Short mmCIF file of C-alpha atoms in Angstrom, two decimals:
data_model
loop_
_atom_site.label_atom_id
_atom_site.label_comp_id
_atom_site.label_asym_id
_atom_site.label_seq_id
_atom_site.Cartn_x
_atom_site.Cartn_y
_atom_site.Cartn_z
CA GLY A 1384 15.49 45.41 20.32
CA ALA A 1385 18.74 47.28 19.43
CA LEU A 1386 18.06 49.94 21.77
CA ARG A 1387 17.67 47.43 24.48
CA HIS A 1388 14.23 49.19 25.61
CA ALA A 1389 12.48 47.18 28.04
CA ALA A 1390 9.10 49.15 27.40
CA ALA A 1391 8.88 47.34 24.08
CA ALA A 1392 9.16 43.72 25.44
CA PRO A 1393 5.40 43.45 25.89
CA LEU A 1394 4.51 44.57 22.32
CA LEU A 1395 7.32 42.60 20.99
CA ALA A 1396 6.05 39.47 22.96
CA ALA A 1397 2.53 40.09 21.42
CA LEU A 1398 3.80 40.17 17.95
CA ALA A 1399 6.04 37.02 18.43
CA THR A 1400 3.07 34.83 19.70
CA GLN A 1401 0.62 35.95 17.20
CA GLU A 1402 0.36 32.93 14.73
CA GLU A 1403 -1.64 35.03 12.19
CA GLN A 1404 1.27 37.39 11.85
CA PRO A 1405 3.83 36.53 8.93
CA GLY A 1406 6.80 34.47 10.15
CA THR A 1407 9.20 36.90 9.32
CA LEU A 1408 7.79 39.60 11.38
CA ARG A 1409 7.38 37.07 14.36
CA ALA A 1410 11.19 36.11 13.98
CA HIS A 1411 12.34 39.74 14.16
CA ALA A 1412 10.08 40.07 17.20
CA VAL A 1413 11.62 37.24 18.82
CA ARG A 1414 15.20 38.45 18.00
CA ALA A 1415 14.43 41.67 19.61
CA LEU A 1416 13.27 40.05 22.76
CA GLY A 1417 16.59 38.33 22.94
CA SER A 1418 18.36 41.63 22.44
CA ILE A 1419 16.54 43.20 25.13
CA GLY A 1420 16.86 40.15 27.65
CA VAL A 1421 13.92 41.02 29.82
CA PRO A 1422 13.72 37.94 32.28
CA ASP A 1423 9.85 38.01 32.13
CA MET A 1424 10.02 37.42 28.45
CA LEU A 1425 11.73 34.00 28.90
CA PRO A 1426 8.27 32.10 28.51
CA VAL A 1427 7.55 33.91 25.32
CA VAL A 1428 10.88 32.95 23.78
CA LEU A 1429 10.48 29.25 25.18
CA ALA A 1430 6.97 29.21 23.34
CA CYS A 1431 8.46 30.67 20.16
CA ALA A 1432 11.19 27.94 20.16
CA ARG A 1433 8.54 25.65 19.63
CA SER A 1434 6.85 27.35 16.71
CA PRO A 1435 6.05 25.34 13.51
CA HIS A 1436 7.68 28.31 11.54
CA GLU A 1437 11.23 27.51 11.01
CA ALA A 1438 12.45 31.17 11.23
CA VAL A 1439 10.75 31.86 14.58
CA ARG A 1440 12.21 28.62 16.02
CA GLY A 1441 15.67 29.53 14.81
CA ARG A 1442 15.60 33.19 16.16
CA ALA A 1443 14.09 31.83 19.46
CA VAL A 1444 16.79 29.24 19.84
CA VAL A 1445 19.46 32.06 19.43
CA ALA A 1446 17.55 34.52 21.72
CA LEU A 1447 17.56 31.93 24.41
CA GLY A 1448 21.35 32.55 24.72
CA ALA A 1449 20.44 35.93 26.25
CA PHE A 1450 18.81 34.25 29.17
CA PRO A 1451 21.47 32.86 31.60
CA VAL A 1452 19.02 30.63 33.60
CA PRO A 1453 18.68 26.98 33.80
CA GLU A 1454 15.35 26.73 32.09
CA ALA A 1455 16.88 28.30 29.02
CA ALA A 1456 19.76 25.97 29.12
CA ARG A 1457 17.30 22.80 29.48
CA ALA A 1458 15.33 24.05 26.50
CA LEU A 1459 18.44 24.57 24.34
CA GLY A 1460 19.47 21.08 25.22
CA GLU A 1461 16.52 19.56 23.61
CA PHE A 1462 17.63 21.12 20.24
CA VAL A 1463 21.08 19.14 20.50
CA THR A 1464 19.71 15.60 20.84
CA PRO A 1465 20.02 13.14 18.16
CA GLY A 1466 17.73 13.64 15.18
CA ALA A 1467 17.45 17.42 15.95
CA GLU A 1468 17.44 20.08 13.05
CA PRO A 1469 21.17 20.51 12.35
CA ASP A 1470 20.71 24.20 11.97
CA LEU A 1471 18.87 24.51 15.19
CA ALA A 1472 21.26 22.22 16.94
CA ARG A 1473 24.18 24.47 15.84
CA ALA A 1474 22.36 27.62 16.98
CA ALA A 1475 21.65 25.96 20.40
CA VAL A 1476 25.34 25.11 20.80
CA ARG A 1477 26.22 28.82 20.16
CA ALA A 1478 23.39 30.07 22.65
CA LEU A 1479 24.53 27.55 25.25
CA ARG A 1480 28.14 28.85 25.10
CA GLU A 1481 26.65 32.49 25.46
CA ILE A 1482 24.79 31.35 28.72
CA GLY A 1483 28.17 29.82 30.02
#
């Protein structure tokens, strides 16, 4: 992810979506997908934002800030509603600022 190498995106997407993988590994994969910012990976990041694993959800919400498209903004809006998890809500607000 730090190298922003788009060729790594499919492997990262596979890691991020494999529920049998450790949550921390999946969270790092989602973070890297956000760093790379390949538009085709938006559905993967959106799916990870609904993960039952807290770290995966959190990283996905942050990663959505790398996708300046209405679909990402709408998804982030779901995390700033009343009753949302406070940490996710703060991360969603920051990501929405990145989107603009």
